[in-house]
Tab-separated table of N, CA and C and ligand atoms in Angstrom:
chain	number	residue	atom	x	y	z
A	159	UNK	N	27.092	139.094	46.094
A	159	UNK	CA	27.616	138.904	47.392
A	159	UNK	C	26.431	139.846	47.992
A	160	UNK	N	26.730	139.511	49.656
A	160	UNK	CA	25.816	140.825	50.989
A	160	UNK	C	26.884	140.453	51.781
A	161	UNK	N	26.024	141.936	52.168
A	161	UNK	CA	26.741	142.207	54.160
A	161	UNK	C	26.157	140.933	54.576
A	162	UNK	N	26.374	139.757	55.570
A	162	UNK	CA	25.971	138.764	56.394
A	162	UNK	C	25.923	140.406	58.595
A	163	UNK	N	24.252	139.681	58.849
A	163	UNK	CA	25.087	140.293	59.954
A	163	UNK	C	26.174	139.240	61.738
A	164	UNK	N	26.363	140.381	62.226
A	164	UNK	CA	28.189	140.042	62.911
A	164	UNK	C	26.846	139.053	63.681
A	165	UNK	N	27.687	138.383	64.569
A	165	UNK	CA	27.447	137.912	65.970
A	165	UNK	C	28.179	139.338	66.637
A	166	UNK	N	27.385	138.747	69.030
A	166	UNK	CA	27.514	139.846	69.048
A	166	UNK	C	27.595	138.515	70.402
A	167	UNK	N	29.492	139.372	71.250
A	167	UNK	CA	29.229	138.769	72.889
A	167	UNK	C	29.264	137.038	72.860
A	168	UNK	N	28.944	136.658	73.355
A	168	UNK	CA	28.686	135.113	74.564
A	168	UNK	C	27.169	134.212	72.946
A	169	UNK	N	27.654	134.944	72.212
A	169	UNK	CA	26.938	133.770	71.206
A	169	UNK	C	26.642	132.067	70.298
A	170	UNK	N	25.514	131.181	71.565
A	170	UNK	CA	26.416	130.453	70.774
A	170	UNK	C	27.923	130.099	70.203
A	171	UNK	N	26.589	129.836	68.735
A	171	UNK	CA	27.855	129.904	67.396
A	171	UNK	C	29.717	130.587	68.045
A	172	UNK	N	29.705	131.471	68.757
A	172	UNK	CA	31.239	132.192	69.062
A	172	UNK	C	31.522	131.557	69.880
A	173	UNK	N	31.301	130.913	70.512
A	173	UNK	CA	31.743	129.860	71.651
A	173	UNK	C	31.986	128.717	71.579
A	174	UNK	N	31.711	128.194	69.909
A	174	UNK	CA	31.496	126.446	69.336
A	174	UNK	C	32.270	126.351	68.724
A	175	UNK	N	32.705	125.315	68.571
A	175	UNK	CA	33.827	124.201	68.082
A	175	UNK	C	33.640	124.594	66.074
A	176	UNK	N	33.922	124.584	65.336
A	176	UNK	CA	33.155	125.135	64.492
A	176	UNK	C	34.160	123.937	63.081
A	177	UNK	N	33.278	123.134	62.564
A	177	UNK	CA	33.417	121.744	61.820
A	177	UNK	C	34.501	121.668	60.356
A	178	UNK	N	35.097	121.634	60.278
A	178	UNK	CA	35.948	121.676	58.553
A	178	UNK	C	35.194	121.941	57.692
A	179	UNK	N	35.754	122.186	56.214
A	179	UNK	CA	35.390	122.287	55.950
A	179	UNK	C	35.237	121.012	54.737
A	180	UNK	N	34.126	120.292	54.315
A	180	UNK	CA	34.854	118.729	53.496
A	180	UNK	C	35.093	119.769	52.289
A	181	UNK	N	34.633	120.376	52.029
A	181	UNK	CA	34.147	120.299	50.361
A	181	UNK	C	34.083	121.397	49.745
A	182	UNK	N	34.839	122.174	48.642
A	182	UNK	CA	34.670	123.456	48.456
A	182	UNK	C	33.936	123.463	47.420
A	183	UNK	N	32.835	123.568	47.444
A	183	UNK	CA	31.360	124.125	46.350
A	183	UNK	C	31.108	125.496	46.350
A	184	UNK	N	30.101	126.023	45.468
A	184	UNK	CA	29.604	127.095	44.760
A	184	UNK	C	29.694	127.731	46.666
A	185	UNK	N	28.911	127.052	47.665
A	185	UNK	CA	27.851	127.802	49.156
A	185	UNK	C	29.366	128.418	49.468
A	186	UNK	N	30.055	127.862	49.108
A	186	UNK	CA	31.740	127.780	50.569
A	186	UNK	C	32.002	129.371	49.855
A	187	UNK	N	32.371	129.454	48.340
A	187	UNK	CA	33.111	130.888	47.536
A	187	UNK	C	31.934	131.419	48.409
A	188	UNK	N	31.480	130.902	47.918
A	188	UNK	CA	29.573	132.665	47.892
A	188	UNK	C	30.141	132.736	49.576
A	189	UNK	N	29.870	131.670	50.119
A	189	UNK	CA	29.552	132.441	52.445
A	189	UNK	C	31.744	133.448	51.923
A	190	UNK	N	32.292	133.010	51.229
A	190	UNK	CA	34.101	133.880	51.910
A	190	UNK	C	33.816	134.637	51.308
A	191	UNK	N	33.231	134.747	50.321
A	191	UNK	CA	32.954	136.313	49.166
A	191	UNK	C	31.960	137.292	50.385
A	192	UNK	N	30.699	136.479	50.973
A	192	UNK	CA	30.097	137.559	51.403
A	192	UNK	C	31.081	137.351	53.257
A	193	UNK	N	31.350	137.080	53.061
A	193	UNK	CA	32.854	137.282	54.702
A	193	UNK	C	33.566	138.544	55.115
A	194	UNK	N	33.774	138.491	52.930
A	194	UNK	CA	34.926	139.218	52.944
A	194	UNK	C	33.922	140.645	52.521
A	195	UNK	N	33.642	140.720	51.805
A	195	UNK	CA	32.272	142.119	52.322
A	195	UNK	C	31.834	142.558	53.388
A	196	UNK	N	31.810	141.489	54.127
A	196	UNK	CA	31.042	142.158	55.462
A	196	UNK	C	32.644	142.687	55.673
A	197	UNK	N	33.017	142.387	55.661
A	197	UNK	CA	34.626	142.680	56.881
A	197	UNK	C	34.765	143.313	56.470
A	198	UNK	N	35.095	143.479	54.815
A	198	UNK	CA	34.910	145.082	54.897
A	198	UNK	C	34.624	146.741	55.334
A	199	UNK	N	33.643	146.235	54.904
A	199	UNK	CA	31.691	146.989	55.734
A	199	UNK	C	32.420	147.663	56.442
A	200	UNK	N	32.017	146.648	58.035
A	200	UNK	CA	31.890	146.873	59.434
A	200	UNK	C	34.602	147.523	59.194
A	201	UNK	N	34.585	148.019	58.918
A	201	UNK	CA	36.333	147.792	59.088
A	201	UNK	C	36.383	147.168	60.050
A	202	UNK	N	37.036	145.861	59.375
A	202	UNK	CA	37.932	144.520	59.839
A	202	UNK	C	39.054	144.295	59.551
A	203	UNK	N	39.928	143.726	59.789
A	203	UNK	CA	40.999	142.449	58.827
A	203	UNK	C	40.181	141.454	59.863
A	204	UNK	N	39.631	141.640	60.084
A	204	UNK	CA	39.807	139.947	59.924
A	204	UNK	C	38.416	139.293	60.216
A	205	UNK	N	37.419	137.924	59.770
A	205	UNK	CA	36.934	138.208	59.322
A	205	UNK	C	36.607	136.242	59.855
A	206	UNK	N	35.661	135.404	61.234
A	206	UNK	CA	36.097	134.474	60.657
A	206	UNK	C	33.960	133.026	61.103
A	207	UNK	N	34.053	132.805	59.893
A	207	UNK	CA	32.097	132.023	59.767
A	207	UNK	C	32.033	132.085	61.201
A	208	UNK	N	31.964	131.975	62.184
A	208	UNK	CA	31.505	131.826	63.466
A	208	UNK	C	30.697	133.571	63.973
A	209	UNK	N	31.572	134.152	63.230
A	209	UNK	CA	30.937	135.764	63.476
A	209	UNK	C	29.604	135.878	62.655
A	210	UNK	N	29.625	135.119	61.907
A	210	UNK	CA	27.826	135.781	60.927
A	210	UNK	C	27.612	134.177	62.006
A	211	UNK	N	27.754	133.624	62.374
A	211	UNK	CA	26.731	132.201	62.215
A	211	UNK	C	26.995	130.400	62.241
A	212	UNK	N	28.409	131.194	60.661
A	212	UNK	CA	28.070	129.806	60.446
A	212	UNK	C	29.388	128.693	60.733
A	213	UNK	N	29.033	127.883	61.989
A	213	UNK	CA	30.136	127.263	62.439
A	213	UNK	C	31.225	125.906	61.442
A	214	UNK	N	31.840	126.611	60.091
A	214	UNK	CA	32.628	126.394	59.417
A	214	UNK	C	34.135	126.647	59.639
A	215	UNK	N	34.660	126.146	58.976
A	215	UNK	CA	36.995	126.627	59.384
A	215	UNK	C	36.781	127.605	58.357
A	216	UNK	N	36.199	128.474	58.214
A	216	UNK	CA	36.400	129.712	56.641
A	216	UNK	C	36.854	130.788	58.036
A	217	UNK	N	37.937	131.961	57.684
A	217	UNK	CA	38.323	132.763	57.374
A	217	UNK	C	38.444	133.564	56.091
A	218	UNK	N	38.283	134.656	56.688
A	218	UNK	CA	38.938	136.054	55.986
A	218	UNK	C	39.625	136.814	56.314
A	219	UNK	N	40.717	137.059	55.949
A	219	UNK	CA	42.000	138.730	56.724
A	219	UNK	C	41.845	139.510	55.751
A	220	UNK	N	42.445	140.698	56.180
A	220	UNK	CA	43.142	142.432	55.530
A	220	UNK	C	43.616	142.483	55.999
A	221	UNK	N	45.295	142.873	55.778
A	221	UNK	CA	45.753	143.287	57.061
A	221	UNK	C	45.903	144.602	56.412
A	222	UNK	N	45.289	144.923	55.096
A	222	UNK	CA	45.986	146.683	54.550
A	222	UNK	C	46.166	146.653	52.929
A	223	UNK	N	45.923	146.986	52.759
A	223	UNK	CA	46.480	147.398	51.351
A	223	UNK	C	45.482	146.542	50.257
A	224	UNK	N	44.197	145.909	51.021
A	224	UNK	CA	44.413	145.247	50.461
A	224	UNK	C	44.453	143.960	49.646
A	225	UNK	N	45.135	143.089	51.015
A	225	UNK	CA	45.653	141.905	50.684
A	225	UNK	C	44.601	141.203	50.918
A	226	UNK	N	44.307	141.423	50.760
A	226	UNK	CA	42.966	140.726	51.274
A	226	UNK	C	43.303	138.276	50.798
A	227	UNK	N	42.999	137.830	52.669
A	227	UNK	CA	43.036	136.562	52.229
A	227	UNK	C	42.016	136.023	52.104
A	228	UNK	N	41.534	134.127	51.777
A	228	UNK	CA	40.482	133.993	51.890
A	228	UNK	C	41.248	132.098	52.122
A	229	UNK	N	40.316	131.238	53.410
A	229	UNK	CA	41.847	130.671	54.137
A	229	UNK	C	40.526	129.536	54.791
A	230	UNK	N	40.524	128.874	54.576
A	230	UNK	CA	39.395	126.976	54.602
A	230	UNK	C	39.789	126.420	55.258
A	231	UNK	N	39.492	125.752	56.651
A	231	UNK	CA	39.922	125.039	57.526
A	231	UNK	C	41.771	125.262	57.913
A	232	UNK	N	42.141	126.789	58.078
A	232	UNK	CA	43.753	126.704	58.410
A	232	UNK	C	44.067	126.320	59.758
A	233	UNK	N	45.283	126.504	59.919
A	233	UNK	CA	44.989	125.636	61.633
A	233	UNK	C	47.870	126.258	61.774
A	234	UNK	N	47.928	126.400	62.338
A	234	UNK	CA	48.561	126.732	63.526
A	234	UNK	C	49.833	125.700	63.401
A	235	UNK	N	51.178	125.571	62.479
A	235	UNK	CA	51.595	124.299	62.490
A	235	UNK	C	52.917	124.179	63.448
A	236	UNK	N	53.193	126.164	63.199
A	236	UNK	CA	53.951	126.459	63.658
A	236	UNK	C	53.693	127.999	64.811
A	237	UNK	N	54.030	127.320	65.912
A	237	UNK	CA	54.247	129.480	66.416
A	237	UNK	C	55.336	129.193	67.101
A	238	UNK	N	55.648	130.844	67.465
A	238	UNK	CA	57.671	130.962	67.993
A	238	UNK	C	57.317	132.565	68.265
A	239	UNK	N	58.065	132.674	69.631
A	239	UNK	CA	58.074	133.391	70.097
A	239	UNK	C	56.600	134.267	71.487
A	240	UNK	N	56.666	135.495	71.712
A	240	UNK	CA	55.221	136.041	72.141
A	240	UNK	C	56.182	137.789	72.270
A	241	UNK	N	54.453	138.347	71.197
A	241	UNK	CA	54.485	139.742	71.791
A	241	UNK	C	53.033	140.346	72.125
A	242	UNK	N	53.209	141.492	72.816
A	242	UNK	CA	51.231	141.922	73.085
A	242	UNK	C	51.604	142.378	72.275
A	243	UNK	N	49.838	143.286	72.260
A	243	UNK	CA	49.652	143.987	71.409
A	243	UNK	C	47.926	143.971	71.523
A	244	UNK	N	47.698	145.607	71.204
A	244	UNK	CA	46.206	145.434	71.395
A	244	UNK	C	44.982	145.207	70.475
A	245	UNK	N	43.943	144.211	71.070
A	245	UNK	CA	43.524	143.394	69.847
A	245	UNK	C	41.888	144.503	70.284
A	246	UNK	N	41.014	144.183	69.352
A	246	UNK	CA	39.197	144.307	68.701
A	246	UNK	C	38.337	143.379	68.611
A	247	UNK	N	36.789	143.262	68.615
A	247	UNK	CA	36.820	142.376	67.438
A	247	UNK	C	35.373	142.429	67.238
A	248	UNK	N	35.193	142.776	65.668
A	248	UNK	CA	33.870	143.230	65.717
A	248	UNK	C	32.715	142.392	66.333
A	249	UNK	N	32.423	141.120	66.200
A	249	UNK	CA	31.565	140.032	67.768
A	249	UNK	C	31.787	140.855	69.669
A	250	UNK	N	32.929	141.897	69.387
A	250	UNK	CA	32.499	142.725	70.765
A	250	UNK	C	33.588	143.885	71.269
A	251	UNK	N	31.763	144.949	70.467
A	251	UNK	CA	32.144	145.926	69.625
A	251	UNK	C	32.454	147.395	70.823
A	252	UNK	N	33.598	148.044	70.488
A	252	UNK	CA	34.048	149.234	71.343
A	252	UNK	C	34.925	149.123	72.869
A	253	UNK	N	35.087	147.795	73.569
A	253	UNK	CA	36.319	146.680	74.217
A	253	UNK	C	38.221	147.000	73.478
A	254	UNK	N	38.845	146.454	73.645
A	254	UNK	CA	39.968	146.799	73.392
A	254	UNK	C	40.895	146.181	74.322
A	255	UNK	N	41.481	144.846	73.852
A	255	UNK	CA	42.476	144.763	75.006
A	255	UNK	C	43.823	144.416	74.842
A	256	UNK	N	44.866	144.131	75.383
A	256	UNK	CA	46.388	144.143	75.273
A	256	UNK	C	46.770	142.662	74.684
A	257	UNK	N	46.765	141.772	74.303
A	257	UNK	CA	46.714	140.153	74.135
A	257	UNK	C	48.191	139.193	73.527
A	258	UNK	N	48.869	138.863	74.961
A	258	UNK	CA	50.171	137.850	74.132
A	258	UNK	C	49.884	137.372	73.359
A	259	UNK	N	50.522	137.254	72.390
A	259	UNK	CA	50.760	136.215	70.000
A	259	UNK	C	51.372	135.819	70.973
A	260	UNK	N	52.038	134.702	70.071
A	260	UNK	CA	53.367	133.856	69.301
A	260	UNK	C	54.001	135.436	68.062
A	261	UNK	N	54.867	135.996	68.577
A	261	UNK	CA	55.443	136.426	67.679
A	261	UNK	C	55.218	136.809	65.192
A	262	UNK	N	55.293	134.904	65.469
A	262	UNK	CA	54.936	134.375	64.250
A	262	UNK	C	55.128	132.959	64.550
A	263	UNK	N	54.348	133.104	63.387
A	263	UNK	CA	53.791	131.692	63.149
A	263	UNK	C	53.696	131.583	61.957
A	264	UNK	N	53.235	129.722	61.505
A	264	UNK	CA	52.894	129.282	60.015
A	264	UNK	C	52.050	128.899	59.739
A	265	UNK	N	51.178	128.938	59.305
A	265	UNK	CA	49.713	128.097	59.126
A	265	UNK	C	49.005	127.866	57.779
A	266	UNK	N	49.101	126.542	57.535
A	266	UNK	CA	48.689	125.500	56.376
A	266	UNK	C	46.982	125.750	56.540
A	267	UNK	N	46.776	126.219	55.219
A	267	UNK	CA	45.110	126.441	55.579
A	267	UNK	C	44.932	125.860	53.097
A	268	UNK	N	43.639	125.958	53.252
A	268	UNK	CA	43.240	125.692	52.374
A	268	UNK	C	43.215	126.585	51.482
A	269	UNK	N	43.148	126.773	49.707
A	269	UNK	CA	43.095	128.620	49.210
A	269	UNK	C	41.864	128.042	48.455
A	270	UNK	N	40.732	128.614	48.365
A	270	UNK	CA	39.145	128.761	47.345
A	270	UNK	C	38.960	127.282	46.161
A	271	UNK	N	41.201	127.499	46.071
A	271	UNK	CA	40.179	126.359	44.830
A	271	UNK	C	41.264	125.041	44.804
A	272	UNK	N	41.356	124.837	46.316
A	272	UNK	CA	41.974	123.169	46.604
A	272	UNK	C	43.144	122.826	47.401
A	273	UNK	N	43.912	124.465	46.791
A	273	UNK	CA	45.347	124.236	47.029
A	273	UNK	C	45.896	124.154	48.209
A	274	UNK	N	46.467	123.481	48.890
A	274	UNK	CA	46.963	123.076	49.937
A	274	UNK	C	48.618	124.669	50.264
A	275	UNK	N	48.250	125.452	51.344
A	275	UNK	CA	48.745	126.503	51.150
A	275	UNK	C	49.500	126.778	52.548
A	276	UNK	N	51.395	127.101	52.148
A	276	UNK	CA	51.475	127.476	53.626
A	276	UNK	C	51.691	129.189	53.822
A	277	UNK	N	51.605	130.164	54.851
A	277	UNK	CA	51.599	131.281	55.222
A	277	UNK	C	52.230	131.272	56.800
A	278	UNK	N	53.746	131.811	56.242
A	278	UNK	CA	54.547	132.453	57.269
A	278	UNK	C	54.173	133.885	57.866
A	279	UNK	N	54.034	134.635	58.785
A	279	UNK	CA	54.156	135.658	58.940
A	279	UNK	C	54.323	136.339	60.547
A	280	UNK	N	54.832	137.107	60.898
A	280	UNK	CA	55.239	137.831	61.741
A	280	UNK	C	53.954	139.140	61.978
A	281	UNK	N	54.281	139.540	64.090
A	281	UNK	CA	53.650	140.695	64.791
A	281	UNK	C	52.491	140.877	63.670
A	282	UNK	N	51.858	142.034	63.360
A	282	UNK	CA	50.329	142.165	62.541
A	282	UNK	C	49.260	141.072	62.182
A	283	UNK	N	49.750	140.561	61.096
A	283	UNK	CA	49.125	139.624	60.418
A	283	UNK	C	48.961	138.312	61.217
A	284	UNK	N	50.630	137.627	62.041
A	284	UNK	CA	50.500	136.965	62.899
A	284	UNK	C	49.416	136.988	63.892
A	285	UNK	N	48.943	137.896	64.175
A	285	UNK	CA	48.303	138.491	65.041
A	285	UNK	C	46.611	137.970	64.539
A	286	UNK	N	46.207	138.518	63.247
A	286	UNK	CA	45.328	138.552	63.275
A	286	UNK	C	45.135	136.529	62.964
A	287	UNK	N	45.818	136.475	62.098
A	287	UNK	CA	45.413	134.983	61.934
A	287	UNK	C	45.150	133.920	63.398
A	288	UNK	N	45.945	134.504	64.262
A	288	UNK	CA	45.815	133.495	65.771
A	288	UNK	C	44.341	133.712	65.886
A	289	UNK	N	44.154	135.525	65.917
A	289	UNK	CA	42.881	135.895	66.654
A	289	UNK	C	41.615	135.181	65.854
A	290	UNK	N	42.398	135.237	64.410
A	290	UNK	CA	40.322	134.704	63.599
A	290	UNK	C	41.009	132.748	63.954
A	291	UNK	N	42.191	132.146	64.083
A	291	UNK	CA	41.441	130.969	63.702
A	291	UNK	C	41.007	130.272	66.016
A	292	UNK	N	41.255	130.970	66.595
A	292	UNK	CA	40.712	131.262	68.526
A	292	UNK	C	39.760	130.895	67.968
A	293	UNK	N	38.869	132.431	67.240
A	293	UNK	CA	36.857	131.922	66.850
A	293	UNK	C	37.296	130.812	66.380
A	294	UNK	N	37.273	130.199	65.479
A	294	UNK	CA	36.729	128.623	65.109
A	294	UNK	C	36.700	127.393	66.503
A	295	UNK	N	37.790	128.572	67.781
A	295	UNK	CA	37.344	127.018	68.400
A	295	UNK	C	37.291	127.421	69.395
A	296	UNK	N	36.435	129.182	69.513
A	296	UNK	CA	35.329	129.554	70.161
A	296	UNK	C	36.127	129.987	71.067
A	297	UNK	N	37.065	130.453	70.969
A	297	UNK	CA	38.474	131.930	72.207
A	297	UNK	C	37.819	133.388	71.108
A	298	UNK	N	37.471	133.572	72.621
A	298	UNK	CA	37.466	135.096	72.235
A	298	UNK	C	38.307	135.707	72.594
A	299	UNK	N	39.024	137.273	72.185
A	299	UNK	CA	40.884	137.163	72.814
A	299	UNK	C	40.466	137.950	74.150
A	300	UNK	N	38.928	138.494	74.250
A	300	UNK	CA	38.497	138.343	75.960
A	300	UNK	C	39.628	137.524	76.639
A	301	UNK	N	39.656	135.830	76.065
A	301	UNK	CA	39.690	134.957	77.392
A	301	UNK	C	41.975	135.405	77.489
A	302	UNK	N	41.267	136.182	76.248
A	302	UNK	CA	43.635	135.748	76.287
A	302	UNK	C	43.591	137.241	77.157
A	303	UNK	N	43.171	137.460	77.294
A	303	UNK	CA	44.213	139.670	77.381
A	303	UNK	C	44.165	139.958	79.186
A	304	UNK	N	45.169	139.940	78.966
A	304	UNK	CA	46.036	140.798	79.849
A	304	UNK	C	45.070	141.940	81.032
A	305	UNK	N	44.346	142.544	80.059
A	305	UNK	CA	44.262	144.186	80.592
A	305	UNK	C	43.393	145.055	78.881
A	306	UNK	N	41.895	144.712	80.200
A	306	UNK	CA	41.490	145.934	79.014
A	306	UNK	C	42.216	147.447	78.665
A	307	UNK	N	42.191	148.114	77.354
A	307	UNK	CA	42.986	148.912	76.528
A	307	UNK	C	41.789	150.415	77.008
A	308	UNK	N	42.372	151.409	77.208
A	308	UNK	CA	40.797	152.531	76.959
A	308	UNK	C	41.426	153.225	75.594
A	309	UNK	N	39.243	152.887	74.574
A	309	UNK	CA	39.802	153.091	72.945
A	309	UNK	C	40.412	154.411	72.800
A	310	UNK	N	40.667	155.250	74.152
A	310	UNK	CA	41.332	156.583	73.568
A	310	UNK	C	43.065	156.210	73.508
A	311	UNK	N	43.591	154.957	74.092
A	311	UNK	CA	44.679	155.149	74.468
A	311	UNK	C	45.121	154.836	72.634
A	312	UNK	N	44.131	154.155	72.669
A	312	UNK	CA	44.695	154.008	70.819
A	312	UNK	C	44.208	154.942	69.838
A	313	UNK	N	45.604	155.318	68.835
A	313	UNK	CA	44.957	155.688	67.561
A	313	UNK	C	43.997	155.770	66.277
A	314	UNK	N	44.642	154.416	66.692
A	314	UNK	CA	43.639	153.803	64.813
A	314	UNK	C	43.173	152.253	65.496
A	315	UNK	N	41.699	151.797	65.726
A	315	UNK	CA	41.740	150.926	65.408
A	315	UNK	C	41.434	149.234	65.201
A	316	UNK	N	42.140	148.445	65.472
A	316	UNK	CA	42.577	147.046	65.107
A	316	UNK	C	41.410	146.736	65.033
A	317	UNK	N	40.526	146.193	64.871
A	317	UNK	CA	38.074	145.194	64.388
A	317	UNK	C	39.196	144.111	64.428
A	318	UNK	N	39.285	142.829	64.526
A	318	UNK	CA	39.220	141.852	63.909
A	318	UNK	C	37.944	140.325	64.127
B	594	LIG	NI1	36.860	138.601	66.442
């Protein structure tokens, strides 16, 4: 496994549509492992492949307590409700914003074994999923933020 460099700001890959993964081979498995290692190294709660310069539809996330998820070709199939919350991003260091997101989502994805799985999530996990899936579509949280939040207002940083 290796720690990858995280792209920042409006890098072209961060602003591009990522491509679906057609075949889950060893390179994809290694990439997911590297993404997880990189996410933990920089103390994020999620990371999308475009953030390390790879335009593929892969995300990893861990809302806490070592609940690591590695998702391939994730997509929201249901969204419900709305809730505002503060977000940050490893690609936009030091900036936080209040972002409206669906309160509940249902996400369909492949796991690293190639199984089609569905994840039903609310609150913080739902927020991370939406933030990471946005990365796959070239969308950054600042595009959706309704206001910036002073980092001093935050008891702890939640960066994805
Ligand atoms: Ni992010």
